[in-house]
XYZ file of C-alpha atoms in Angstrom:
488
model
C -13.992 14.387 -37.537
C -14.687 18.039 -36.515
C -11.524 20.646 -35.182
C -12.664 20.522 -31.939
C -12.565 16.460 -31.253
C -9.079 16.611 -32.876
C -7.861 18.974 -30.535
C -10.089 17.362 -27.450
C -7.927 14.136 -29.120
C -4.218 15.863 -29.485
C -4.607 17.466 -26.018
C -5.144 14.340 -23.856
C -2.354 12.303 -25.996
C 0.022 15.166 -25.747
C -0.534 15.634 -21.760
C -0.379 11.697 -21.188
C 3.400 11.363 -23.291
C 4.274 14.557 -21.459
C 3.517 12.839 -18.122
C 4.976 9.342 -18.582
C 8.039 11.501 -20.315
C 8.362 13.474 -17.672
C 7.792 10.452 -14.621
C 11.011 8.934 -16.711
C 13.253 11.688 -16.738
C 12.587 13.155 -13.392
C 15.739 10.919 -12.449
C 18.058 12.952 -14.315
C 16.613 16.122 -14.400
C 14.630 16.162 -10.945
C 11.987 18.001 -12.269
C 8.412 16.263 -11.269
C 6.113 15.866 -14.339
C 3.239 17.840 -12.749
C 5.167 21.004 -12.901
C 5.705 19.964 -16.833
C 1.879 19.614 -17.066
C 0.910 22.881 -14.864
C 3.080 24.922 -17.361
C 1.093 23.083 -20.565
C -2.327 23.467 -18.682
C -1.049 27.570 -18.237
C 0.124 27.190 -21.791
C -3.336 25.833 -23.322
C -5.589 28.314 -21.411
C -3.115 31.337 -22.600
C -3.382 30.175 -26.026
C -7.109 29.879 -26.274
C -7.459 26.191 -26.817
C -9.790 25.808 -23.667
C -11.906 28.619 -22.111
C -12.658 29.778 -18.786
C -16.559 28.311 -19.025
C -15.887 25.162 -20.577
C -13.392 24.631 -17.130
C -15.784 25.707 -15.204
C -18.115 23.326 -16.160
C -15.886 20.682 -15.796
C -14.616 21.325 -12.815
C -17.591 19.298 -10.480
C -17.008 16.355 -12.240
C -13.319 16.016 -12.316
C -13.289 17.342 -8.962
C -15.363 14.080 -7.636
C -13.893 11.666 -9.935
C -10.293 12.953 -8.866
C -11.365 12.732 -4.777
C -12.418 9.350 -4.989
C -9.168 8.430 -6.694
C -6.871 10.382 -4.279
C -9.262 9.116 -0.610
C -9.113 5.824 -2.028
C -5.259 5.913 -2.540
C -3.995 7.423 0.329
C -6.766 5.188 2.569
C -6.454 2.054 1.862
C -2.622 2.673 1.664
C -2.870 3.853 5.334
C -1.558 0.625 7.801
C -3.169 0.624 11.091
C -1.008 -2.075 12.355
C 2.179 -4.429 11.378
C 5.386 -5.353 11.810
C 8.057 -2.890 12.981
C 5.442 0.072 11.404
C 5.381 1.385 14.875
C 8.470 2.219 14.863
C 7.619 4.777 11.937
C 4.335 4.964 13.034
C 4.408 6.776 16.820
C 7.372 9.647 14.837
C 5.630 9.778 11.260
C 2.256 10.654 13.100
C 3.774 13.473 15.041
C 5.423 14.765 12.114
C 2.019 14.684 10.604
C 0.169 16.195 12.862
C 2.551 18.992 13.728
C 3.001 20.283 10.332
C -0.722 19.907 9.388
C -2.028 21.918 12.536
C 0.890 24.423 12.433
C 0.389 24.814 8.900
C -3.562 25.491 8.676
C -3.303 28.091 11.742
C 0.077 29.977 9.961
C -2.297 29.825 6.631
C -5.732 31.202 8.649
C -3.681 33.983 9.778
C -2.287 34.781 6.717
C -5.394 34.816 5.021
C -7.350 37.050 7.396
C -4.461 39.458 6.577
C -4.935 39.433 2.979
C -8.796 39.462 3.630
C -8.034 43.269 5.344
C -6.625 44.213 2.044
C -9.812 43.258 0.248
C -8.558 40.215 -1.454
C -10.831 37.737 -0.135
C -14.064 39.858 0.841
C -16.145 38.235 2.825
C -14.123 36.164 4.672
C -13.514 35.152 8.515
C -11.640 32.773 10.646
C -13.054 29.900 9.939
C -12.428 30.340 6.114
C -9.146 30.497 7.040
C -8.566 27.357 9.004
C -10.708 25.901 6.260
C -8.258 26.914 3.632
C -5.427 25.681 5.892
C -6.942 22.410 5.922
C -7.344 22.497 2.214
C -3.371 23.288 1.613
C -1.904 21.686 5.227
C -1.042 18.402 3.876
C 1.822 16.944 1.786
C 1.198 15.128 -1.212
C 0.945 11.366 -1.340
C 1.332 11.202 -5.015
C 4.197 13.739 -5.526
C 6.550 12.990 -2.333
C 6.671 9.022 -2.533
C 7.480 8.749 -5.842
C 10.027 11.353 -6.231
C 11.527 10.010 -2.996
C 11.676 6.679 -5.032
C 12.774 7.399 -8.189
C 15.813 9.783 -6.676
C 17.084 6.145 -4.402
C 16.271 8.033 -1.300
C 15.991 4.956 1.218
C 16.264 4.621 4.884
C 13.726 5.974 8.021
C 13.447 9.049 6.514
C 11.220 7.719 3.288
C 8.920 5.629 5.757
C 8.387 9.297 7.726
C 7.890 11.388 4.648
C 5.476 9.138 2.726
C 3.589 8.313 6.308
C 3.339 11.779 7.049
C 1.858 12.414 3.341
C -0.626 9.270 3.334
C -1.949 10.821 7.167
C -2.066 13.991 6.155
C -4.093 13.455 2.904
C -6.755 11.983 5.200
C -6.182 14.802 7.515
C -6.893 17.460 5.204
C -10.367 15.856 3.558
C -11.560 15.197 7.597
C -11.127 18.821 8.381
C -11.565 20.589 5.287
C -15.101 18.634 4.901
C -15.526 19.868 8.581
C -15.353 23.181 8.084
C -17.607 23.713 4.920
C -20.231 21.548 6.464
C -19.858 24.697 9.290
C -20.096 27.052 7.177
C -22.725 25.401 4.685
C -24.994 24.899 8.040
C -24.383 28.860 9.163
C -23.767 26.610 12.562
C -22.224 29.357 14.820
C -22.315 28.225 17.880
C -19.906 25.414 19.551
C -23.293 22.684 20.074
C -24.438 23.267 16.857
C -21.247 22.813 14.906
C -20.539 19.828 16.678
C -23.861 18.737 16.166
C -23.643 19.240 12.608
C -19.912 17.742 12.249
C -21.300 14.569 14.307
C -24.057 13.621 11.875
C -22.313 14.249 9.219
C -19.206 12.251 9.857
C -21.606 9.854 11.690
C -23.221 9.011 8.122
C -20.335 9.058 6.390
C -17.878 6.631 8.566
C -20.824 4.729 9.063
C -22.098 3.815 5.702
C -18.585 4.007 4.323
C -17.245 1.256 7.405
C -20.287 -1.056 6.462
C -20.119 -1.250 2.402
C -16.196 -1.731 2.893
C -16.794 -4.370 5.707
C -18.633 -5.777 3.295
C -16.931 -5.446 0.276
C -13.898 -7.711 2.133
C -15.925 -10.928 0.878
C -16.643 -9.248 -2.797
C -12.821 -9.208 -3.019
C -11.902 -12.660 -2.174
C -14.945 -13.440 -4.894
C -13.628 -11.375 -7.208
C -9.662 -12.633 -6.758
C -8.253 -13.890 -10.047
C -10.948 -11.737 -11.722
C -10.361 -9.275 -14.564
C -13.129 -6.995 -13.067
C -11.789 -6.743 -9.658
C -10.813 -3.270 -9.689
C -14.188 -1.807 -12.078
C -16.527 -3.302 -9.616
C -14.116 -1.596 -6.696
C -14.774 1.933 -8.615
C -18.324 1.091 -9.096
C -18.808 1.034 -5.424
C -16.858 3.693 -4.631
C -18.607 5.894 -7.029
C -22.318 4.613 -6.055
C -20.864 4.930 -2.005
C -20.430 8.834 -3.088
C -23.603 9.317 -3.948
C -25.279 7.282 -1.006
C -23.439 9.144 1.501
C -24.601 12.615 -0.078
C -28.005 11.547 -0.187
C -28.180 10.340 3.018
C -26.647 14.308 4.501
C -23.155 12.404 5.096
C -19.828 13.616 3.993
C -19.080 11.148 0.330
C -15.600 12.433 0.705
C -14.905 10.883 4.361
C -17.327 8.017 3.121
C -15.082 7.145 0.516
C -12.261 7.194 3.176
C -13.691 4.986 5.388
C -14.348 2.563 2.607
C -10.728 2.692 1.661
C -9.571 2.505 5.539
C -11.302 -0.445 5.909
C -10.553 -2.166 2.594
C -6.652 -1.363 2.751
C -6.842 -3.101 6.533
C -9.004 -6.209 5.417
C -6.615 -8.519 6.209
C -5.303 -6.869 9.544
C -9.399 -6.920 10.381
C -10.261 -10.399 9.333
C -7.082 -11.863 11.341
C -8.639 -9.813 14.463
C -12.397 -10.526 13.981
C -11.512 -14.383 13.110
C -8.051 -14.164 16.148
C -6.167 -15.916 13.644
C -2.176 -16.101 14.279
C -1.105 -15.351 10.872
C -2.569 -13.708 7.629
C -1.820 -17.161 5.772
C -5.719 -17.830 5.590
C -6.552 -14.589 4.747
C -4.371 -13.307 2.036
C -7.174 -13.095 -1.241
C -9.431 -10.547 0.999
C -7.521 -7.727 -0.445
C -6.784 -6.145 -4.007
C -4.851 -8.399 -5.784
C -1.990 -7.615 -8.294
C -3.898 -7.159 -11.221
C -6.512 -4.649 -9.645
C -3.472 -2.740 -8.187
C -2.151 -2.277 -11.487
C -4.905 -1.347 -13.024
C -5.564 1.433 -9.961
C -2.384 2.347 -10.553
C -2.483 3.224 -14.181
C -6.053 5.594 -13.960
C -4.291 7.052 -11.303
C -1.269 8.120 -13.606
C -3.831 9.088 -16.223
C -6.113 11.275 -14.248
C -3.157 12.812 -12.172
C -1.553 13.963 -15.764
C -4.944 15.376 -16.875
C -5.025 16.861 -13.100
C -2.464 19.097 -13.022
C -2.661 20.232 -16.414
C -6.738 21.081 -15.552
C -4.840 22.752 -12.611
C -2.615 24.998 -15.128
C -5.403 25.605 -17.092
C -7.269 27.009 -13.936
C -4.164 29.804 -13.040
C -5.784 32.745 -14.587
C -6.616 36.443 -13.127
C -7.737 38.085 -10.723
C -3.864 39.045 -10.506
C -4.196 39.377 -6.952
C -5.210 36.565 -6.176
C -2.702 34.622 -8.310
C 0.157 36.555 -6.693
C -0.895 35.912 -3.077
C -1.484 32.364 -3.771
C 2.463 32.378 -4.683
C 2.858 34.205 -1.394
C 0.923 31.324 0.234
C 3.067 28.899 -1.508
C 6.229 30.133 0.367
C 3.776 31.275 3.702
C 3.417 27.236 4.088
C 7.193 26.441 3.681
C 7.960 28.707 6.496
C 5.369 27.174 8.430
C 7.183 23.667 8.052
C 10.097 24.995 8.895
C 9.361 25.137 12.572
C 7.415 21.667 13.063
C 9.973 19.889 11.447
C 12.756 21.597 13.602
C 10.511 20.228 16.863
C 9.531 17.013 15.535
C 12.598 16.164 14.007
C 15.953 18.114 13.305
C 15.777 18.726 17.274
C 15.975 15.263 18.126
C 18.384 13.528 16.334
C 20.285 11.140 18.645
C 19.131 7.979 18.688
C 16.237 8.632 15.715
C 18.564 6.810 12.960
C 17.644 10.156 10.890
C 20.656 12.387 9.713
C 20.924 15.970 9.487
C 20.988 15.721 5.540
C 17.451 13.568 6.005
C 16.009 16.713 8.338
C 17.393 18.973 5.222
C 15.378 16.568 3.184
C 11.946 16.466 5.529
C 11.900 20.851 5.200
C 11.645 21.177 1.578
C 9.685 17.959 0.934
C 6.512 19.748 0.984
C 4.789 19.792 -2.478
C 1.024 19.749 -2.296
C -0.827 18.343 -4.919
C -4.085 16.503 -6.586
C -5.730 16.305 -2.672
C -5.615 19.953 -2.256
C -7.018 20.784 -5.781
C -9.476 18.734 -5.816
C -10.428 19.961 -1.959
C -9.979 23.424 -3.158
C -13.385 23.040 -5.150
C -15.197 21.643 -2.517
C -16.286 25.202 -1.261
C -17.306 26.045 -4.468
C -19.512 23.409 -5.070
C -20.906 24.444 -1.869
C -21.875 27.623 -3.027
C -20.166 29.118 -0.111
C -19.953 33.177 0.325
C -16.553 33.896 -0.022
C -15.213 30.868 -1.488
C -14.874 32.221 -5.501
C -11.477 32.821 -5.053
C -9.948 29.388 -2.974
C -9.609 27.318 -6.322
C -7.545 29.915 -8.137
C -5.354 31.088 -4.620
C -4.840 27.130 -3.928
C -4.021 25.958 -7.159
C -1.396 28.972 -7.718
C -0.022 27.884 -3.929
C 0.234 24.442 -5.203
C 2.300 25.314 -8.211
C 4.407 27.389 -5.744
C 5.180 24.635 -3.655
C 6.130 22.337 -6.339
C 8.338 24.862 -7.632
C 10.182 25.197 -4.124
C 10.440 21.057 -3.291
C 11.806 20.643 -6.779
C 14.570 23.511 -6.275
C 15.650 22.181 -2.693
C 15.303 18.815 -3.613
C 17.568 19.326 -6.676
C 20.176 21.309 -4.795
C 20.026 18.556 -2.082
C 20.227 15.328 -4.361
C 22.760 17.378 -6.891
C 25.061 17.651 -4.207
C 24.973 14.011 -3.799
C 23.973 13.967 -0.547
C 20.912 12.222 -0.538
C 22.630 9.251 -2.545
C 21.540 5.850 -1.223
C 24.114 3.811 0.786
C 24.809 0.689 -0.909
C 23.891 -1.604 2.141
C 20.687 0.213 2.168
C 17.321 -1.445 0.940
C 14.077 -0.314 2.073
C 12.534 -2.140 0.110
C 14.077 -5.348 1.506
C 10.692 -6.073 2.978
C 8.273 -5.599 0.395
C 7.652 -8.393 -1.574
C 7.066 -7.322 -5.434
C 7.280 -9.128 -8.687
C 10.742 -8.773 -10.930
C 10.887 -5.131 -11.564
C 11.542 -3.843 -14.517
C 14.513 -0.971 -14.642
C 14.017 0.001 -18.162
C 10.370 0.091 -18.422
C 9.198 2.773 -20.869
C 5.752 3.456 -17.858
C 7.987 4.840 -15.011
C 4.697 6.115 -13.135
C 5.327 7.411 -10.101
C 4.986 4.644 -8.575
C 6.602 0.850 -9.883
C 3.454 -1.514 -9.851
C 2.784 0.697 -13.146
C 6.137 -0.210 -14.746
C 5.742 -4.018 -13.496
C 2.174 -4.511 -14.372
C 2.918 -6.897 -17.595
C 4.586 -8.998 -15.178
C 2.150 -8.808 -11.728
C 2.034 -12.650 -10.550
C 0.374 -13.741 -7.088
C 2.844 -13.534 -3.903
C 2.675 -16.556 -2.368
C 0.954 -17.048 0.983
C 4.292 -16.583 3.062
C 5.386 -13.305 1.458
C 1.750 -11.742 1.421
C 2.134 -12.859 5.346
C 5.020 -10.300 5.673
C 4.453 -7.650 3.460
C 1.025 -7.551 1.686
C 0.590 -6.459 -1.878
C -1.412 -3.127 -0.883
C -0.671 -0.213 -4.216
C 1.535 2.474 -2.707
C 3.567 5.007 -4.467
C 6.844 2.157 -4.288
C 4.486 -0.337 -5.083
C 3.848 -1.234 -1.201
C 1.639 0.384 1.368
C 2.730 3.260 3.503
C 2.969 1.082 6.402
C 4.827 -1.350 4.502
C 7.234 1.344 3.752
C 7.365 2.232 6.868
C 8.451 -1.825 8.085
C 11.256 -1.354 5.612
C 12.567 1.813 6.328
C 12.560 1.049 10.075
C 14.424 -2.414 9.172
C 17.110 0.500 7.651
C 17.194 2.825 10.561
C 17.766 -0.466 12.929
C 21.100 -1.136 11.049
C 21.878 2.294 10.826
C 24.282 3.954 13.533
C 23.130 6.452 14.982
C 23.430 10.176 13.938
């Protein structure tokens, strides 16, 4: 075996144990494993083990394979209806939308400054918003499972991981947006729309249709071992459609995972059916979920350690995207003031739980992997957005893990012991000691994933989520919580 395929071999093993390592200690230390995996990625490209062109080459084809992971997460994770989810819902989705919008004007701004000092050349407004949209949202895969692991229960977790399943699909809608503006040179307000239309037209509309139709593959494939392959099979052949076609793959694969995730809330409309008890094997089953869950844990590992290995000079660019790192946290500030810390009565929420909403702001795998989409593009201007976004990613880690150990070392955030939001979400035995602590607990239960029965799938579904639910699953729980809960 040559050098190279036993370091290739050493460097993958090493940056999987450091992951699941780092998932099971993040309990005690409150460090999240991606900021482990950053500093090994940083580590690895310092020492010389990978180089700048062999990234570089990479970079298209982890960059799709990690989008359709991440769309397809946070989509089909994304309830449009259920339960007591509205009361989450209507709060979560202004929380969402205030600190997404607030965010990618704050980060335009700031970048049209730094473009004066001849950082970005060739750069304008629109850049700017575009690169707001890249970096505006939370991250799905970062905020529910540290909320998780660190017992935080209650309204607040159904808010935070809501407004980080939203705003993933926020920031792939509007970042796609804006590079298909600037791709087209479409300056004027008929053409951009015109432009935005067809291309979110072809997307939604081929990616509605194969997932509308994929609801009857599923209850084919139920019981099968090669439920999930065939699922990433069409995703991955839906990518390339849409581009073909002059659609958007990105919001194709959303759509796809829209629809999916809300098959059963769908076929219950389409069919008016009272219940879900005739429709509960038109979804992924527990199986495919683990399985989903598992690549996810193994390509969010290699992620952020590809992201560590991408942090090199220009120096100025890697300073400013620190700058951006904290530019966004002061942008939060603000929106979750208005959305939240200034309406407290009567919300179930805490002062402590507003404390916990401003520093839970860590971007992650979405924004890297949108950060490339520019480049890919071949857009003027856009060298620099991979290396500024990752290096404001790393920042913001760096800042949620420092609040969010201050707050949780106090013992503030400590769980109540009449407290269970997950009282609602129907899950097979988990297991407490399993050596897999993913982020998320269908990866620790997996050995043990059995069928709910009809009744239980009824009230809680068996969607993946970062707590092994979906978001709006989560969000039924945690407003079950903030209904017993006096108010603050």
């Amino acid at each position: 075996m040559s050098a190279s395929v036993t370091v290739f071999l050493i460097t993958v093993a090493s940056l999987l144990m450091v992951g699941a390592i780092g998932e099971m200690l993040f309990s005690r230390i409150k460090v999240p494993a991606p900021l482990w995996l950053i500093l090994i990625g940083a580590g690895l490209r310092l020492g010389g083990v990978v180089d700048g062109q062999t990234l570089a080459g990479l970079t298209p084809y982890f960059a799709a394979i990690t989008l359709i992971i991440v769309l397809f997460d946070g989509g089909s994770r994304l309830r449009l209806s259920g339960g007591r989810v509205k009361a989450i819902a209507a709060r979560g989705t202004l929380l969402a939308v205030a600190t997404f919008f607030f965010t990618m004007f704050v980060v335009a701004l700031f970048s049209v400054g730094i473009a004066a000092l001849g950082v970005l050349p060739r750069w304008s407004f629109v850049h700017g918003l575009m690169l707001g949209a890249i970096v505006g949202g939370t991250s799905s895969l970062l905020t529910g499972p540290s909320l998780g692991l660190a017992g935080i229960r209650g309204r607040i977790r159904g808010l935070l991981s809501f407004e980080a399943a939203l705003t993933d699909a926020l920031c792939a809608v509007f970042t796609i947006a804006f590079v298909d503006v600037l791709a087209t040179g479409s300056a004027g307000a008929g053409g951009a729309l015109w432009t935005l239309t067809k291309s979110f037209g072809i997307a939604a509309g081929l990616g509605g249709l194969l997932g509308w139709g994929w609801i009857p593959a599923l209850r084919l494939l139920r019981g099968s071992t090669y439920t999930y392959p065939c699922t990433l099979a069409a995703l991955m052949l839906l990518y390339v459609l849409v581009d073909v076609a002059g659609g958007s793959p990105a919001m194709g694969v959303l759509a796809f995972a829209i629809v999916v995730g809300n098959a059963r809330s769908f076929t219950l409309w389409l069919h008016d059916l009272p219940d879900a008890d005739g429709v509960a094997d038109v979804q992924l089953d527990g199986d495919a979920q683990a399985v989903h869950s598992q690549i996810r844990f193994i390509v969010k590992s290699l992620f952020f350690a590809f992201l560590g290995m991408m942090l090199a000079p220009p120096w100025s660019l890697l300073v400013m995207g620190l700058v951006l790192g904290v530019v966004i946290l002061l942008a939060r500030i603000p929106a979750v003031f208005v959305t939240l810390g200034a309406r407290l009565r009567g919300s179930g929420l805490e002062r402590r739980d507003v404390s916990l909403a401003y520093v839970c702001m860590p971007r992650g795998m979405a924004a890297g992997a949108l950060a490339t989409l520019p480049l890919l593009a071949e857009l003027p201007g856009s060298e620099g957005i991979p290396t500024l976004v990752f290096a404001a990613v790393t920042t913001s880690i760096v800042i949620f893990t420092i609040g969010f150990s201050r707050a949780y070392g106090d013992g503030a955030l400590a769980p109540s012991g009449d407290e269970d939001d997950d009282a609602a979400i129907d899950e097979p035995a988990p297991v407490a000691a399993s050596p897999v602590a993913d982020a998320d607990r269908a990866v620790a239960v997996a050995p043990v994933a059995t069928r709910p029965t009809p009744a239980s799938e009824g009230e809680s579904g068996a969607a993946a989520s970062e707590g092994g639910a979906s978001v709006g699953e989560e969000a039924d729980a945690a407003a079950s919580d903030a209904e017993r809960a006096p108010p603050a």
